[in-house]
Amino acid sequence: MFEECEGYLSNPSSLSAEAAGEILLGHRHIPVGMEMPARERALAQRPGDEYVDFIDDVGVAMTLLPQNVGERVRVARISALERAKAAICAAQAKEAYGLEQDIIARHEDEGIYTENPNRGAGAEVALARKVAQRLGSSFISYSKSMIEHMPYTYNALERGELNEDRAMLLVRETNKLDPGVRELIDREIAGERGALEGVGDKQLLARAKKEVLAFSNKTDMNNHADAMNKRRISVTPTPDGMMRVSGLLPVV
């Protein structure tokens, strides 16, 4: 009765740490297609990319939506466009992440910029996004952190449950934590599909701070100690012979 199983091993083969981590997290950290080394991607790329034309066509199509519709349709469109904006932001983060990897691989092949292999990546992204150069580097840092260590946040952005500002908020609030802790917090906050629907900025920020504090309150303790050192009382005379007393004191 077990003849069909003859070709199978009696014990499963061992998994790499990366593969095991992917199973535990429920999906891959790195977006599909990024597993291929940057050098191989560069050799395999075509002279042109039809997807650039497709993206441009989609942009044009968004300006041509027929206007002979009612309120309910307009609300549905606004919601759909918001989801599309979030998906585009996720795609842009993926491209920025991949661009940095490609530039690093090219510099390694050429044997240049060994101390700063990603040199020029921020400028390229800033130029493409039409922002200041420093914001290009910041965007790459955000993209890399989210894709490598916060995959659930990234997927929520792809689905439109988060917008770019809120995804950046989560990345920013966890950026000083160890990668493993970031991944745990990412799963706790964004791991359940639909958990972030309708969550506002303040609510999301409070939840992120709570999760961070649960794992490490070192930063908060340092901030409190610094504030204690700066406590003070000041007296300011007023023109009518009175004085104003003000202070920065502990709540207790």
Coordinates of C-alpha atoms in Angstrom, one line a residue:
M1 CA 0.0 0.0 0.0
F2 CA 3.0 2.3 0.4
E3 CA 4.5 1.6 -3.0
E4 CA 3.9 5.2 -4.2
C5 CA 6.2 6.4 -1.3
E6 CA 9.2 4.4 -2.2
G7 CA 11.1 7.3 -3.6
Y8 CA 10.8 9.5 -0.5
L9 CA 13.3 9.9 2.3
S10 CA 12.3 8.5 5.7
N11 CA 13.6 11.7 7.4
P12 CA 13.2 15.2 6.0
S13 CA 16.4 16.9 4.9
S14 CA 17.7 19.8 7.1
L15 CA 16.9 23.4 6.3
S16 CA 19.1 26.4 6.2
A17 CA 18.5 29.0 8.9
E18 CA 17.1 31.4 6.2
A19 CA 14.7 28.8 4.9
A20 CA 13.5 27.8 8.4
G21 CA 13.0 31.5 9.2
E22 CA 10.8 31.9 6.1
I23 CA 8.6 29.0 7.1
L24 CA 8.3 30.4 10.7
L25 CA 7.4 33.8 9.5
G26 CA 5.0 32.5 7.0
H27 CA 6.5 34.0 3.8
R28 CA 9.7 35.2 2.3
H29 CA 11.5 38.2 3.6
I30 CA 12.9 39.3 0.2
P31 CA 10.4 39.9 -2.6
V32 CA 10.1 37.3 -5.2
G33 CA 12.7 37.7 -8.0
M34 CA 15.3 39.3 -5.7
E35 CA 16.9 35.9 -4.9
M36 CA 18.9 36.1 -8.2
P37 CA 22.3 37.8 -7.6
A38 CA 22.5 41.3 -8.8
R39 CA 25.2 40.4 -11.3
E40 CA 23.0 37.8 -12.9
R41 CA 20.1 40.1 -13.0
A42 CA 22.2 42.7 -14.8
L43 CA 23.3 40.2 -17.4
A44 CA 19.8 39.0 -18.0
Q45 CA 18.1 42.3 -18.3
R46 CA 16.7 43.4 -21.6
P47 CA 17.6 46.8 -23.3
G48 CA 14.1 48.1 -22.5
D49 CA 11.4 47.4 -20.0
E50 CA 7.8 47.2 -21.2
Y51 CA 6.7 47.7 -17.6
V52 CA 7.9 51.3 -17.6
D53 CA 5.5 51.9 -20.5
F54 CA 2.8 50.0 -18.7
I55 CA 3.2 52.2 -15.6
D56 CA 3.1 55.3 -17.7
D57 CA 0.0 54.1 -19.4
V58 CA -1.7 53.4 -16.0
G59 CA -0.8 57.0 -15.0
V60 CA -2.5 58.4 -18.1
A61 CA -5.5 56.2 -17.6
M62 CA -6.0 57.6 -14.1
T63 CA -6.5 61.0 -15.6
L64 CA -9.1 59.8 -18.0
L65 CA -11.7 58.3 -15.6
P66 CA -15.2 59.1 -16.9
Q67 CA -17.0 61.6 -14.7
N68 CA -20.6 60.7 -15.5
V69 CA -20.9 58.8 -12.2
G70 CA -22.6 59.3 -8.8
E71 CA -21.4 59.7 -5.2
R72 CA -21.1 56.0 -4.4
V73 CA -18.9 55.3 -7.4
R74 CA -16.7 58.2 -6.6
V75 CA -16.2 57.0 -3.0
A76 CA -15.4 53.5 -4.3
R77 CA -12.9 55.0 -6.8
I78 CA -11.2 57.1 -4.1
S79 CA -10.8 54.0 -1.9
A80 CA -9.4 51.9 -4.9
L81 CA -7.0 54.7 -5.8
E82 CA -5.7 54.9 -2.2
R83 CA -5.0 51.1 -2.4
A84 CA -3.3 51.6 -5.7
K85 CA -1.2 54.4 -4.3
A86 CA 0.0 52.2 -1.4
A87 CA 0.8 49.4 -3.8
I88 CA 2.8 51.8 -6.0
C89 CA 4.7 53.0 -2.9
A90 CA 5.5 49.4 -2.0
A91 CA 6.7 48.7 -5.6
Q92 CA 8.8 51.9 -5.5
A93 CA 10.5 50.7 -2.2
K94 CA 11.2 47.4 -3.8
E95 CA 12.9 49.1 -6.8
A96 CA 14.9 51.4 -4.5
Y97 CA 16.1 48.3 -2.5
G98 CA 17.0 46.5 -5.7
L99 CA 18.8 49.5 -7.2
E100 CA 21.1 49.7 -4.2
Q101 CA 21.9 46.0 -4.4
D102 CA 22.7 46.4 -8.1
I103 CA 25.0 49.4 -7.5
I104 CA 26.8 47.6 -4.7
A105 CA 27.4 44.6 -7.0
R106 CA 28.7 46.8 -9.8
H107 CA 31.1 48.6 -7.6
E108 CA 32.4 45.3 -6.2
D109 CA 32.9 44.0 -9.8
E110 CA 34.8 47.2 -10.7
G111 CA 36.8 47.1 -7.4
I112 CA 35.8 50.7 -6.5
Y113 CA 34.3 52.5 -3.5
T114 CA 35.2 49.5 -1.2
E115 CA 34.5 51.6 1.9
N116 CA 31.2 52.9 0.6
P117 CA 29.9 50.4 -2.0
N118 CA 26.5 51.9 -2.2
R119 CA 27.8 55.3 -3.2
G120 CA 25.5 57.1 -5.6
A121 CA 22.5 55.0 -4.8
G122 CA 20.8 57.8 -2.7
A123 CA 21.4 60.4 -5.4
E124 CA 19.9 58.1 -8.1
V125 CA 16.8 57.5 -6.0
A126 CA 16.5 61.1 -5.1
L127 CA 16.7 62.1 -8.8
A128 CA 14.1 59.5 -9.7
R129 CA 11.7 60.6 -6.9
K130 CA 12.4 64.3 -7.6
V131 CA 13.4 65.1 -4.0
A132 CA 16.5 66.3 -2.2
Q133 CA 19.5 64.0 -2.3
R134 CA 19.5 63.3 1.4
L135 CA 15.9 62.1 1.1
G136 CA 17.0 59.5 -1.4
S137 CA 19.4 57.9 1.0
S138 CA 16.6 58.0 3.7
F139 CA 14.2 56.3 1.4
I140 CA 16.7 53.5 0.6
S141 CA 17.3 53.0 4.3
Y142 CA 13.5 52.8 5.0
S143 CA 13.0 50.4 2.0
K144 CA 15.8 48.1 3.1
S145 CA 14.7 48.0 6.7
M146 CA 11.1 47.2 5.7
I147 CA 11.9 44.6 3.1
E148 CA 14.5 42.7 5.1
H149 CA 13.1 42.9 8.6
M150 CA 9.5 44.0 8.4
P151 CA 7.9 41.9 5.7
Y152 CA 4.4 42.0 7.2
T153 CA 4.5 45.8 7.2
Y154 CA 5.6 45.6 3.6
N155 CA 2.8 43.3 2.6
A156 CA 0.2 45.5 4.4
L157 CA 1.5 48.4 2.3
E158 CA 1.2 46.3 -0.9
R159 CA -2.4 45.5 0.0
G160 CA -3.3 49.1 0.8
E161 CA -3.9 48.5 4.5
L162 CA -1.1 51.0 5.3
N163 CA -0.1 54.1 3.4
E164 CA 3.5 55.0 3.0
D165 CA 3.6 57.5 5.9
R166 CA 2.3 54.9 8.3
A167 CA 4.7 52.2 7.0
M168 CA 7.6 54.7 7.5
L169 CA 6.3 55.4 11.0
L170 CA 6.6 51.7 12.0
V171 CA 10.0 51.5 10.5
R172 CA 11.2 54.6 12.2
E173 CA 9.8 53.6 15.6
T174 CA 11.7 50.2 15.5
N175 CA 14.9 51.3 13.8
K176 CA 17.1 51.1 16.9
L177 CA 16.1 47.5 17.8
D178 CA 17.8 44.3 17.0
P179 CA 16.6 42.8 13.7
G180 CA 15.1 39.8 15.4
V181 CA 13.1 42.0 17.7
R182 CA 11.9 44.2 14.8
E183 CA 10.6 41.1 13.1
L184 CA 8.7 40.0 16.2
I185 CA 7.1 43.4 16.5
D186 CA 6.4 43.5 12.8
R187 CA 4.5 40.2 13.1
E188 CA 2.7 41.3 16.2
I189 CA 1.4 44.6 14.7
A190 CA 0.9 43.7 11.0
G191 CA 1.0 39.9 10.9
E192 CA -2.8 39.5 10.8
R193 CA -4.4 40.4 7.5
G194 CA -6.7 43.3 7.9
A195 CA -5.5 44.2 11.4
L196 CA -4.4 47.7 10.3
E197 CA -7.5 48.6 8.4
G198 CA -8.9 51.9 9.7
V199 CA -6.0 52.4 12.3
G200 CA -5.1 56.1 12.5
D201 CA -1.6 57.6 12.9
K202 CA -1.9 58.3 16.6
Q203 CA -3.3 54.8 17.4
L204 CA -0.6 53.1 15.3
L205 CA 2.1 55.2 16.9
A206 CA 0.9 54.4 20.4
R207 CA 0.8 50.7 19.6
A208 CA 4.3 50.8 18.1
K209 CA 5.7 52.5 21.1
K210 CA 4.0 50.0 23.4
E211 CA 5.5 47.1 21.5
V212 CA 8.9 48.7 21.5
L213 CA 8.7 49.4 25.2
A214 CA 7.7 45.8 25.9
F215 CA 11.0 44.6 24.4
S216 CA 13.3 47.4 25.4
N217 CA 12.7 50.5 27.6
K218 CA 16.4 51.5 27.5
T219 CA 15.7 54.5 25.3
D220 CA 12.8 55.8 27.4
M221 CA 14.8 55.4 30.6
N222 CA 17.7 57.4 29.1
N223 CA 15.3 60.1 28.0
H224 CA 13.8 60.3 31.5
A225 CA 17.2 60.5 33.1
D226 CA 18.2 63.3 30.7
A227 CA 15.0 65.2 31.5
M228 CA 15.6 64.8 35.2
N229 CA 19.1 66.4 34.8
K230 CA 17.4 69.3 33.0
R231 CA 14.8 70.0 35.7
R232 CA 14.7 73.7 36.7
I233 CA 12.8 76.6 38.2
S234 CA 13.0 80.1 36.8
V235 CA 11.8 83.5 38.1
T236 CA 10.9 86.3 35.7
P237 CA 10.0 89.8 37.0
T238 CA 6.9 91.5 35.5
P239 CA 6.4 95.3 35.0
D240 CA 3.7 95.6 37.8
G241 CA 6.1 94.6 40.6
M242 CA 5.2 91.0 40.5
M243 CA 7.1 88.0 39.4
R244 CA 6.4 84.9 37.3
V245 CA 7.7 81.5 38.6
S246 CA 7.9 78.7 36.2
G247 CA 9.5 75.3 36.4
L248 CA 10.2 72.0 34.6
L249 CA 9.7 69.4 37.3
P250 CA 8.9 65.7 37.6
V251 CA 5.2 64.8 37.8
V252 CA 5.6 63.4 41.3

